[in-house]
Short mmCIF file of C-alpha atoms in Angstrom, two decimals:
data_model
loop_
_atom_site.label_atom_id
_atom_site.label_comp_id
_atom_site.label_asym_id
_atom_site.label_seq_id
_atom_site.Cartn_x
_atom_site.Cartn_y
_atom_site.Cartn_z
CA MET G 7 -73.19 -69.34 -27.02
CA LYS G 8 -73.04 -73.10 -27.25
CA ALA G 9 -72.99 -75.16 -24.08
CA VAL G 10 -69.67 -76.78 -24.91
CA ARG G 11 -67.89 -73.41 -24.69
CA ILE G 12 -67.68 -74.04 -20.96
CA VAL G 13 -65.45 -77.03 -21.74
CA VAL G 14 -62.82 -74.99 -23.58
CA ALA G 15 -61.77 -73.45 -20.28
CA PHE G 16 -60.18 -76.75 -19.29
CA SER G 17 -57.97 -77.51 -22.26
CA LEU G 18 -54.92 -78.16 -20.09
CA LEU G 19 -56.72 -80.58 -17.81
CA TRP G 20 -57.05 -83.39 -20.34
CA CYS G 21 -53.53 -84.51 -19.48
CA LEU G 22 -53.82 -83.95 -15.76
CA SER G 23 -53.14 -87.56 -14.83
CA SER G 24 -50.56 -86.59 -12.17
CA GLY G 25 -48.37 -89.11 -13.95
CA PHE G 26 -50.02 -92.09 -12.28
CA SER G 27 -52.17 -94.89 -13.63
CA GLN G 28 -55.81 -94.37 -12.74
CA THR G 29 -59.03 -96.18 -13.45
CA ILE G 30 -61.64 -93.61 -14.40
CA SER G 31 -65.11 -94.87 -15.20
CA LYS G 32 -66.41 -93.66 -18.51
CA PRO G 33 -70.06 -93.02 -19.30
CA LYS G 34 -71.68 -95.90 -21.12
CA ARG G 35 -73.18 -95.37 -24.56
CA ASN G 36 -75.74 -97.94 -25.66
CA GLN G 37 -75.45 -99.58 -29.05
CA LEU G 38 -76.57 -97.32 -31.87
CA SER G 39 -79.73 -98.25 -33.65
CA ASN G 40 -80.13 -97.57 -37.40
CA GLU G 41 -83.92 -97.40 -37.39
CA VAL G 42 -85.56 -94.76 -39.56
CA LEU G 43 -83.94 -91.56 -38.35
CA PRO G 44 -84.90 -87.90 -38.60
CA THR G 45 -82.92 -85.71 -40.98
CA ILE G 46 -80.05 -83.58 -39.73
CA GLU G 47 -82.15 -80.53 -40.61
CA ALA G 48 -84.93 -81.71 -38.31
CA ILE G 49 -82.53 -82.43 -35.42
CA THR G 50 -80.64 -79.13 -35.63
CA GLU G 51 -83.86 -77.12 -35.99
CA LYS G 52 -85.33 -78.82 -32.92
CA CYS G 53 -82.12 -78.07 -31.00
CA ALA G 54 -82.30 -74.41 -32.05
CA ARG G 55 -85.86 -74.14 -30.74
CA ALA G 56 -85.04 -76.05 -27.53
CA SER G 57 -82.06 -73.79 -26.77
CA GLY G 58 -84.37 -70.78 -26.77
CA GLY G 59 -84.77 -70.00 -30.44
CA ARG G 60 -83.17 -67.48 -32.76
CA GLU G 61 -85.21 -64.56 -31.46
CA ALA G 62 -84.12 -65.17 -27.86
CA TRP G 63 -80.47 -65.42 -28.86
CA ALA G 64 -80.73 -62.28 -31.01
CA LYS G 65 -81.66 -60.29 -27.88
CA LEU G 66 -78.34 -61.19 -26.23
CA SER G 67 -75.09 -59.39 -26.98
CA THR G 68 -72.81 -60.67 -24.21
CA GLN G 69 -72.65 -63.48 -21.69
CA VAL G 70 -70.71 -63.84 -18.43
CA ILE G 71 -70.53 -67.26 -16.71
CA SER G 72 -68.86 -68.05 -13.38
CA GLY G 73 -68.62 -71.31 -11.49
CA THR G 74 -66.47 -73.95 -9.84
CA VAL G 75 -64.32 -76.88 -10.96
CA GLU G 76 -63.91 -80.14 -9.06
CA LEU G 77 -61.30 -82.73 -10.05
CA THR G 78 -61.61 -86.19 -8.55
CA SER G 79 -58.04 -87.37 -9.16
CA PRO G 80 -55.92 -85.68 -8.04
CA PRO G 81 -58.49 -84.04 -5.75
CA LEU G 82 -58.38 -80.32 -6.64
CA THR G 83 -60.93 -77.53 -6.68
CA GLY G 84 -60.94 -74.24 -8.51
CA LYS G 85 -62.90 -71.43 -10.10
CA MET G 86 -63.77 -70.51 -13.66
CA GLU G 87 -65.06 -67.44 -15.44
CA ILE G 88 -66.08 -67.03 -19.09
CA PHE G 89 -66.82 -63.83 -21.02
CA ALA G 90 -68.39 -63.97 -24.48
CA LYS G 91 -69.53 -61.30 -26.92
CA ALA G 92 -71.47 -61.64 -30.16
CA PRO G 93 -70.67 -62.58 -32.80
CA ASN G 94 -67.36 -64.31 -32.07
CA ARG G 95 -65.34 -63.04 -29.13
CA SER G 96 -64.58 -64.98 -25.96
CA VAL G 97 -62.13 -65.20 -23.09
CA HIS G 98 -61.95 -67.63 -20.19
CA THR G 99 -60.01 -67.84 -16.96
CA PHE G 100 -59.71 -70.81 -14.64
CA SER G 101 -57.58 -71.37 -11.58
CA LEU G 102 -56.88 -74.34 -9.34
CA ALA G 103 -55.60 -74.76 -5.80
CA ASN G 104 -56.23 -71.18 -4.66
CA GLY G 105 -54.68 -69.70 -7.78
CA ARG G 106 -51.41 -71.64 -7.75
CA PHE G 107 -52.22 -72.80 -11.26
CA GLU G 108 -54.04 -70.53 -13.70
CA GLU G 109 -54.88 -70.38 -17.37
CA LYS G 110 -56.39 -67.54 -19.36
CA ALA G 111 -57.19 -67.79 -23.07
CA GLY G 112 -59.14 -65.74 -25.54
CA PHE G 113 -60.13 -64.93 -29.11
CA ASP G 114 -60.70 -61.32 -30.18
CA GLY G 115 -62.27 -62.14 -33.54
CA ASN G 116 -58.89 -62.40 -35.22
CA ILE G 117 -56.13 -63.45 -32.82
CA ALA G 118 -56.31 -66.43 -30.46
CA TRP G 119 -54.02 -66.54 -27.45
CA LYS G 120 -53.32 -68.43 -24.25
CA ARG G 121 -51.41 -67.64 -21.07
CA ASP G 122 -50.72 -70.15 -18.32
CA SER G 123 -48.39 -70.61 -15.40
CA GLN G 124 -46.24 -73.10 -17.32
CA LYS G 125 -45.65 -71.69 -20.81
CA GLY G 126 -46.44 -68.03 -20.29
CA LEU G 127 -48.19 -66.07 -23.05
CA ARG G 128 -48.37 -67.40 -26.60
CA GLN G 129 -50.35 -66.77 -29.75
CA LEU G 130 -52.22 -69.80 -31.08
CA GLN G 131 -51.77 -71.02 -34.64
CA GLY G 132 -52.96 -73.88 -36.82
CA SER G 133 -55.64 -76.20 -35.46
CA GLU G 134 -55.59 -74.45 -32.08
CA LEU G 135 -56.52 -71.18 -33.79
CA GLU G 136 -59.31 -72.89 -35.74
CA ASP G 137 -60.59 -74.48 -32.52
CA ALA G 138 -60.67 -71.08 -30.86
CA LYS G 139 -62.70 -69.64 -33.74
CA ILE G 140 -65.31 -72.38 -33.40
CA GLU G 141 -65.52 -72.14 -29.62
CA ALA G 142 -65.96 -68.35 -29.78
CA VAL G 143 -69.14 -68.50 -31.91
CA PHE G 144 -71.72 -66.86 -29.65
CA ASP G 145 -74.92 -68.66 -30.69
CA THR G 146 -73.81 -72.04 -32.01
CA ASP G 147 -76.97 -73.88 -30.93
CA VAL G 148 -78.99 -71.94 -33.49
CA ARG G 149 -76.25 -72.10 -36.15
CA LEU G 150 -75.18 -75.74 -35.95
CA ARG G 151 -75.42 -76.41 -39.70
CA GLU G 152 -73.27 -73.36 -40.41
CA VAL G 153 -70.61 -74.16 -37.81
CA TYR G 154 -70.56 -77.92 -38.56
CA PRO G 155 -71.43 -78.32 -42.27
CA ASP G 156 -70.52 -82.05 -42.35
CA MET G 157 -72.97 -83.13 -39.61
CA LYS G 158 -74.45 -86.57 -40.21
CA VAL G 159 -77.09 -88.50 -38.25
CA VAL G 160 -75.60 -91.91 -37.41
CA GLY G 161 -78.09 -93.57 -35.07
CA ARG G 162 -80.33 -93.59 -32.03
CA THR G 163 -79.14 -94.61 -28.57
CA LYS G 164 -79.69 -94.14 -24.84
CA ILE G 165 -77.90 -91.46 -22.79
CA ALA G 166 -78.50 -91.64 -19.04
CA GLY G 167 -81.67 -93.59 -19.76
CA GLU G 168 -83.01 -91.07 -22.28
CA ASP G 169 -83.49 -91.68 -26.01
CA ALA G 170 -81.02 -89.64 -28.02
CA TYR G 171 -79.92 -89.15 -31.61
CA ALA G 172 -76.18 -89.45 -32.36
CA VAL G 173 -74.75 -86.97 -34.86
CA LEU G 174 -71.20 -87.26 -36.20
CA THR G 175 -69.12 -84.21 -37.16
CA HIS G 176 -65.53 -83.00 -37.21
CA GLU G 177 -63.38 -80.11 -35.99
CA PRO G 178 -59.84 -79.00 -36.96
CA GLY G 179 -56.89 -81.21 -36.07
CA ASN G 180 -58.63 -84.45 -37.16
CA LYS G 181 -60.98 -84.21 -34.20
CA LYS G 182 -64.04 -86.44 -34.52
CA ILE G 183 -67.09 -85.50 -32.45
CA THR G 184 -70.36 -87.28 -31.79
CA PHE G 185 -73.10 -85.02 -30.43
CA TYR G 186 -76.07 -86.59 -28.66
CA PHE G 187 -79.42 -84.77 -28.90
CA ASP G 188 -82.26 -85.65 -26.55
CA ALA G 189 -84.93 -87.20 -28.78
CA LYS G 190 -87.65 -85.64 -26.66
CA THR G 191 -86.40 -82.14 -25.89
CA GLY G 192 -83.91 -81.59 -28.72
CA LEU G 193 -81.18 -80.35 -26.37
CA ARG G 194 -77.60 -81.53 -26.64
CA ILE G 195 -77.09 -83.75 -23.62
CA ALA G 196 -73.69 -85.37 -24.30
CA GLU G 197 -70.63 -85.37 -26.51
CA ASP G 198 -67.88 -87.89 -27.31
CA SER G 199 -64.70 -86.73 -29.03
CA GLU G 200 -61.60 -88.39 -30.43
CA ARG G 201 -58.45 -86.58 -31.46
CA PRO G 202 -54.87 -87.70 -32.20
CA ASP G 203 -52.27 -86.29 -29.83
CA GLY G 204 -48.77 -85.20 -30.78
CA ASP G 205 -47.66 -88.83 -31.02
CA GLY G 206 -50.59 -89.87 -33.21
CA LYS G 207 -52.38 -91.75 -30.42
CA VAL G 208 -56.09 -91.16 -30.04
CA GLU G 209 -57.31 -89.17 -27.04
CA LYS G 210 -60.95 -89.73 -26.11
CA THR G 211 -63.12 -87.41 -24.03
CA ASN G 212 -66.73 -87.79 -22.85
CA ILE G 213 -68.90 -84.86 -21.75
CA ALA G 214 -72.37 -84.90 -20.21
CA PHE G 215 -74.44 -81.68 -20.16
CA GLU G 216 -76.83 -81.74 -17.21
CA ASP G 217 -79.20 -79.57 -15.18
CA TYR G 218 -80.39 -77.31 -18.00
CA ARG G 219 -81.96 -74.08 -16.77
CA ARG G 220 -83.60 -71.21 -18.63
CA VAL G 221 -81.77 -67.91 -18.23
CA ASP G 222 -83.05 -64.84 -20.12
CA GLY G 223 -84.92 -67.05 -22.56
CA ILE G 224 -82.10 -69.51 -23.43
CA GLN G 225 -81.13 -72.89 -21.98
CA ILE G 226 -77.81 -73.28 -20.11
CA PRO G 227 -76.41 -76.54 -18.64
CA PHE G 228 -75.48 -75.75 -15.05
CA ARG G 229 -73.46 -78.96 -14.59
CA LEU G 230 -70.95 -80.62 -16.92
CA ARG G 231 -69.26 -83.96 -16.25
CA ILE G 232 -66.04 -84.38 -18.23
CA THR G 233 -64.20 -87.70 -18.41
CA SER G 234 -61.11 -88.88 -20.28
CA ALA G 235 -58.59 -91.67 -19.75
CA SER G 236 -56.60 -89.48 -17.40
CA VAL G 237 -58.95 -87.01 -15.72
CA SER G 238 -62.45 -86.76 -14.33
CA LEU G 239 -63.92 -83.41 -13.39
CA VAL G 240 -67.24 -81.66 -12.74
CA VAL G 241 -67.98 -78.08 -13.72
CA ASN G 242 -70.74 -76.37 -11.75
CA VAL G 243 -72.13 -73.10 -13.11
CA LEU G 244 -73.09 -70.69 -10.34
CA GLU G 245 -74.09 -67.51 -12.18
CA VAL G 246 -75.01 -66.48 -15.73
CA HIS G 247 -75.49 -62.84 -16.76
CA HIS G 248 -76.37 -61.43 -20.16
CA ASN G 249 -76.00 -58.07 -21.90
CA VAL G 250 -73.25 -56.95 -19.53
CA ALA G 251 -71.19 -54.12 -21.01
CA LEU G 252 -67.93 -55.67 -22.26
CA ASP G 253 -65.35 -53.60 -24.09
CA ASP G 254 -63.50 -55.35 -26.94
CA SER G 255 -60.26 -54.86 -25.01
CA VAL G 256 -61.45 -57.60 -22.62
CA PHE G 257 -60.73 -60.16 -25.34
CA ALA G 258 -57.48 -58.71 -26.65
CA MET G 259 -54.14 -60.40 -26.22
CA PRO G 260 -52.54 -59.04 -23.00
CA SER G 261 -49.40 -57.83 -24.80
CA GLY G 262 -49.85 -55.27 -27.57
CA ASP G 263 -46.60 -56.42 -29.19
CA HIS G 264 -47.72 -59.66 -30.79
CA SER G 265 -44.42 -60.17 -32.54
CA ALA G 266 -42.71 -60.49 -29.17
CA VAL G 267 -45.01 -63.27 -28.01
CA ALA G 268 -44.30 -66.95 -28.58
CA SER G 269 -46.37 -68.79 -31.16
CA ASP G 270 -46.58 -72.51 -31.83
CA SER G 271 -43.93 -72.21 -34.51
CA ALA G 272 -41.59 -70.06 -32.41
CA ALA G 273 -42.17 -70.80 -28.74
CA GLN G 274 -40.28 -69.04 -26.01
CA PRO G 275 -37.40 -71.18 -24.80
CA VAL G 276 -38.22 -73.14 -21.68
CA GLU G 277 -35.50 -74.79 -19.61
CA ALA G 278 -35.64 -78.48 -20.40
CA VAL G 279 -34.42 -81.43 -18.37
CA ASP G 280 -31.19 -82.66 -19.97
CA GLU G 281 -30.28 -86.33 -20.26
CA GLY G 282 -27.20 -85.82 -18.11
CA GLU G 283 -23.72 -87.25 -18.47
CA ILE G 284 -21.98 -90.39 -17.21
CA GLN G 285 -18.29 -90.82 -16.47
CA THR G 286 -17.37 -94.26 -15.15
CA ASN G 287 -19.89 -94.61 -12.30
CA VAL G 288 -20.74 -90.92 -11.79
CA TYR G 289 -23.93 -89.40 -13.18
CA THR G 290 -24.31 -85.59 -13.43
CA ASN G 291 -27.26 -83.49 -14.60
CA ARG G 292 -27.21 -79.74 -15.36
CA PHE G 293 -30.96 -79.13 -14.92
CA TYR G 294 -30.93 -80.52 -11.39
CA ALA G 295 -27.32 -79.41 -10.76
CA MET G 296 -26.70 -82.80 -9.20
CA ARG G 297 -24.02 -85.47 -8.95
CA TYR G 298 -24.68 -89.12 -8.04
CA GLU G 299 -22.45 -92.20 -7.79
CA PHE G 300 -23.93 -95.58 -8.60
CA PRO G 301 -22.14 -98.83 -7.73
CA ASP G 302 -18.86 -99.31 -9.54
CA GLY G 303 -18.99 -101.98 -12.24
CA TRP G 304 -22.73 -101.72 -12.83
CA VAL G 305 -23.90 -101.67 -16.45
CA VAL G 306 -25.43 -98.51 -17.94
CA HIS G 307 -28.14 -99.14 -20.49
CA GLY G 308 -29.17 -96.73 -23.24
CA ASP G 309 -32.36 -95.41 -24.78
CA GLU G 310 -33.57 -98.73 -26.16
CA THR G 311 -33.37 -100.36 -22.74
CA LYS G 312 -35.12 -97.36 -21.15
CA LYS G 313 -37.96 -97.78 -23.63
CA ARG G 314 -38.18 -101.50 -22.91
CA VAL G 315 -38.26 -100.86 -19.15
CA MET G 316 -41.05 -98.27 -19.63
CA GLU G 317 -42.99 -100.71 -21.79
CA LEU G 318 -42.57 -103.44 -19.18
CA GLY G 319 -43.80 -101.03 -16.52
CA LYS G 320 -46.83 -100.24 -18.65
CA LYS G 321 -47.61 -103.92 -19.04
CA LEU G 322 -47.22 -104.64 -15.32
CA VAL G 323 -49.27 -101.66 -14.17
CA ALA G 324 -51.97 -101.55 -16.83
CA GLY G 325 -52.24 -105.17 -17.94
CA ASP G 326 -54.82 -105.47 -20.70
CA ASP G 327 -56.98 -102.64 -19.34
CA PRO G 328 -57.16 -100.04 -22.17
CA THR G 329 -58.07 -97.25 -19.74
CA ARG G 330 -55.04 -97.89 -17.56
CA ARG G 331 -52.81 -98.15 -20.62
CA ALA G 332 -54.12 -94.82 -21.90
CA ALA G 333 -53.45 -93.17 -18.54
CA TYR G 334 -49.94 -94.64 -18.46
CA GLU G 335 -49.27 -93.35 -21.98
CA VAL G 336 -50.36 -89.86 -20.94
CA ALA G 337 -47.94 -90.04 -18.01
CA GLU G 338 -45.12 -91.10 -20.35
CA LYS G 339 -45.32 -87.75 -22.13
CA HIS G 340 -44.33 -85.97 -18.93
CA THR G 341 -41.73 -88.51 -17.82
CA GLN G 342 -38.06 -88.89 -18.69
CA THR G 343 -35.76 -91.73 -17.62
CA LEU G 344 -32.42 -90.08 -16.92
CA LEU G 345 -30.40 -93.08 -15.79
CA SER G 346 -30.95 -96.82 -15.97
CA VAL G 347 -28.24 -99.10 -14.56
CA PHE G 348 -28.26 -102.82 -13.76
CA ARG G 349 -25.95 -105.05 -11.76
CA TYR G 350 -25.50 -107.33 -14.80
CA PRO G 351 -25.97 -106.82 -18.54
CA LEU G 352 -29.56 -107.48 -19.56
CA GLY G 353 -30.00 -111.09 -20.60
CA THR G 354 -27.54 -112.46 -18.05
CA PRO G 355 -29.03 -115.74 -16.71
CA VAL G 356 -29.32 -114.69 -13.07
CA ASP G 357 -32.20 -115.14 -10.63
CA TYR G 358 -32.70 -111.37 -10.34
CA ASN G 359 -30.91 -108.35 -11.78
CA PRO G 360 -30.87 -105.41 -9.30
CA MET G 361 -31.63 -102.03 -10.85
CA ILE G 362 -31.30 -98.29 -10.16
CA GLU G 363 -33.27 -95.75 -12.16
CA ILE G 364 -33.42 -91.97 -11.95
CA VAL G 365 -36.65 -90.60 -13.36
CA SER G 366 -37.79 -87.02 -13.92
CA GLU G 367 -41.46 -86.12 -14.25
CA ASP G 368 -42.90 -82.69 -15.03
CA VAL G 369 -45.56 -82.07 -12.37
CA GLY G 370 -45.91 -78.33 -12.96
CA PHE G 371 -49.46 -78.92 -14.23
CA ALA G 372 -50.44 -80.44 -10.85
CA PRO G 373 -50.17 -77.68 -8.22
CA GLY G 374 -51.25 -80.10 -5.50
CA ILE G 375 -47.89 -81.88 -5.79
CA ARG G 376 -45.53 -79.68 -3.79
CA THR G 377 -43.33 -82.24 -2.01
CA GLY G 378 -41.99 -85.73 -2.52
CA ASN G 379 -44.61 -86.92 -0.06
CA ASP G 380 -47.41 -85.52 -2.26
CA TYR G 381 -45.92 -87.32 -5.23
CA LEU G 382 -45.56 -90.65 -3.43
CA GLN G 383 -49.11 -90.46 -2.07
CA ASN G 384 -50.27 -90.29 -5.68
CA VAL G 385 -48.00 -93.22 -6.51
CA LEU G 386 -49.81 -95.20 -3.80
CA LYS G 387 -53.19 -94.28 -5.28
CA GLY G 388 -51.98 -95.42 -8.69
CA LEU G 389 -50.75 -98.74 -7.28
CA LYS G 390 -54.14 -99.43 -5.70
CA SER G 391 -55.88 -99.03 -9.04
CA SER G 392 -53.26 -100.96 -11.02
CA SER G 393 -53.09 -104.66 -11.84
CA LEU G 394 -49.97 -105.10 -9.67
CA THR G 395 -49.93 -106.93 -6.36
CA ALA G 396 -47.92 -104.78 -3.98
CA GLU G 397 -47.25 -104.56 -0.25
CA VAL G 398 -46.57 -101.08 1.10
CA GLU G 399 -44.26 -100.94 4.09
CA GLY G 400 -45.64 -97.96 5.98
CA ASP G 401 -46.09 -94.35 4.91
CA PRO G 402 -43.53 -92.21 3.07
CA VAL G 403 -40.75 -91.12 5.43
CA ALA G 404 -38.79 -87.86 5.23
CA GLN G 405 -35.11 -88.46 4.40
CA GLU G 406 -32.26 -86.06 3.73
CA ALA G 407 -30.08 -86.58 0.65
CA GLY G 408 -27.63 -84.12 -0.82
CA GLY G 409 -28.86 -81.41 1.52
CA LEU G 410 -32.46 -81.63 0.24
CA GLN G 411 -35.50 -83.24 1.80
CA PHE G 412 -36.67 -86.36 -0.01
CA TYR G 413 -39.44 -88.75 0.94
CA ARG G 414 -38.80 -92.48 0.86
CA LEU G 415 -41.31 -95.26 0.31
CA HIS G 416 -40.67 -99.04 0.56
CA ILE G 417 -42.78 -101.37 -1.59
CA ILE G 418 -42.69 -105.12 -2.15
CA LEU G 419 -43.91 -106.12 -5.61
CA HIS G 420 -45.24 -109.61 -6.30
CA ILE G 421 -44.24 -110.44 -9.87
CA LYS G 422 -45.22 -113.99 -10.73
CA ASP G 423 -43.46 -116.15 -8.12
CA LYS G 424 -40.86 -113.54 -7.16
CA LEU G 425 -40.72 -110.67 -4.70
CA VAL G 426 -39.05 -107.40 -5.68
CA HIS G 427 -38.11 -105.01 -2.87
CA GLU G 428 -38.19 -101.41 -4.12
CA ALA G 429 -37.30 -98.09 -2.54
CA PHE G 430 -38.69 -94.87 -4.03
CA TRP G 431 -36.96 -91.60 -3.12
CA SER G 432 -38.74 -88.47 -4.36
CA THR G 433 -38.37 -84.69 -4.15
CA ILE G 434 -39.69 -81.71 -6.16
CA ILE G 435 -37.26 -79.37 -7.95
CA LYS G 436 -38.21 -76.65 -10.49
CA GLY G 437 -41.71 -78.06 -10.91
CA HIS G 438 -40.38 -81.57 -11.58
CA ALA G 439 -40.43 -84.71 -9.48
CA LEU G 440 -36.94 -86.18 -9.21
CA ASP G 441 -37.28 -89.87 -8.35
CA PHE G 442 -34.75 -92.57 -7.53
CA VAL G 443 -36.05 -96.13 -7.91
CA LEU G 444 -33.88 -98.80 -6.32
CA ALA G 445 -34.94 -102.41 -6.85
CA ALA G 446 -33.42 -105.53 -5.31
CA ARG G 447 -34.29 -109.14 -4.50
CA SER G 448 -34.09 -108.80 -0.70
CA PRO G 449 -34.54 -106.08 1.94
CA GLU G 450 -30.84 -106.31 2.77
CA ASP G 451 -29.78 -105.74 -0.86
CA ARG G 452 -32.24 -102.88 -1.12
CA ASP G 453 -30.72 -101.26 1.97
CA LEU G 454 -27.28 -101.52 0.39
CA LEU G 455 -28.55 -99.73 -2.73
CA GLU G 456 -30.06 -97.00 -0.58
CA LYS G 457 -26.62 -96.24 0.81
CA THR G 458 -25.72 -94.83 -2.61
CA MET G 459 -28.07 -91.92 -1.80
CA THR G 460 -25.32 -90.64 0.53
CA THR G 461 -23.26 -89.86 -2.60
CA LEU G 462 -25.90 -87.47 -3.93
CA ARG G 463 -24.82 -83.82 -4.17
CA PHE G 464 -26.60 -80.69 -5.38
CA GLN G 465 -24.81 -77.48 -6.31
CA GLU G 466 -26.15 -74.25 -4.85
#
C-alpha cells in the first residue's frame, strides 16, 4: 500500500473552506536544482528498498489503518479507518463531528463507489474511477514505475531541511503530481498536486509524509499534513494491522443493485436552491418557502450585476493575495446570490447606493455550522484574515424573523475614505445558510433597512 492512500479518505475536504476567506500557510519548496541527477530507475528502486522491499510487501495480504483527523479551520476533529487487500481492493471511512458528517468509499477491483451524507450512494465513473484504481494498488511503493509510467526526475530541492529529489508524474483528470523522495533514505516525504476543477481553475494541494515507522517490515507515515488553498488538516495514524482476514464483500458496493444507484452521468436528483421570483417588490423562493418585501421603488439587478458584486467582494476581501482569492473562489462554488437590489440604478452619481442582498450558501459539508451564530462566527474569522478594515459592533445577537431564529451581526467597513454600515442576518435551513446583507451609509439608514426583516414569512 502506498502512503498516499491515507489521503484518499479525505476527498471531500479539499473544498471545506466553510465559505469564508482564509489564509492558510503552505509548505515552502526550495528552488529546484538541475545538477546531475540520478535516473528515475535509481530513485524508484531506492524507494522500493526503503519502504521495506518487495519481499516484505509480498508477505502482506491485507492492511487495516485507523487514526484521527484534525482540521484547523473550521476546527473539527474526526476518525478514519482504511481497509486494503492485495492486489487492488480498498475501502475507507471517515467521520467528523461525532459522526454528523461521514463518507465511505471503496473499490472492489472493478467497481468504484462513494457514499456520503450529502449525495448518498453513487457509482464512480471517468477520472474518479481511474483515481480509485490507482489508489487501491496495494504495494505502490515497490511498483512505482508500473503505476506511474511517465515519471520524470525534474530536480533536487529541500523539503523540511532535507535534500530531496523531485519527480513529476500525472494521474487521470489532468492531475499533475510532483513526488519528493528523500535523497538520503529514499522514502517519499512530500507531494504537490495540481488539478483543474469543474470550472477549469487549478486546485493545488500539498502533502507532507512524516513520522515514518516500521510495521511488519514496511514503512508507514504515522502523520500526514495536508494543505490546500481552503483547508489545512493533520492525519494521525494510531494503529496499523496486517494480514487481517478480510472478505471481498468488505469492499463491495453497499447496494447489490448497481443499476439503481446514481452515477456521475445519472445522479440522483437533489433538491436545489431555486433563483426565486420577483413581483413588484416581493421576492419569493420555493426552496426556502419564504416571502420577503424589499423597499418599494428599489431597483432589482440581474445576473451580470450579481457577478460584478461577487467579483468586487473578491477584490475587497482577497486583494492581490492569491491564497485568499483561491479560498474565495472555492466559496463561490457553494454560494448563490438570490436577490440583489439597490436604492438607485447602478451608475447613478450618488454618494452611496444602499443595497440589500439575499445569499444562499450550501454548508452541508461543514457539520460544525448548525446555527446562524456558527456561520457568523466563521464570517468574523474570515474578516480577520482578509484585507478589509472592519469594525465589529459586538457579538452576533439572536433575532426572530418570520418565525425562525436568525442571528444578526453589525459591521462597519472602511472602504477607501467611506464607511459602510452593514447588517448580516443568518439562519440555517436544509443544510444551507440563508443570509440577508443590508448595507447603508449610516447606522440610521441601516436600521431602516433592517425593518424590512419584519416582512419575512416562511410557510410551514
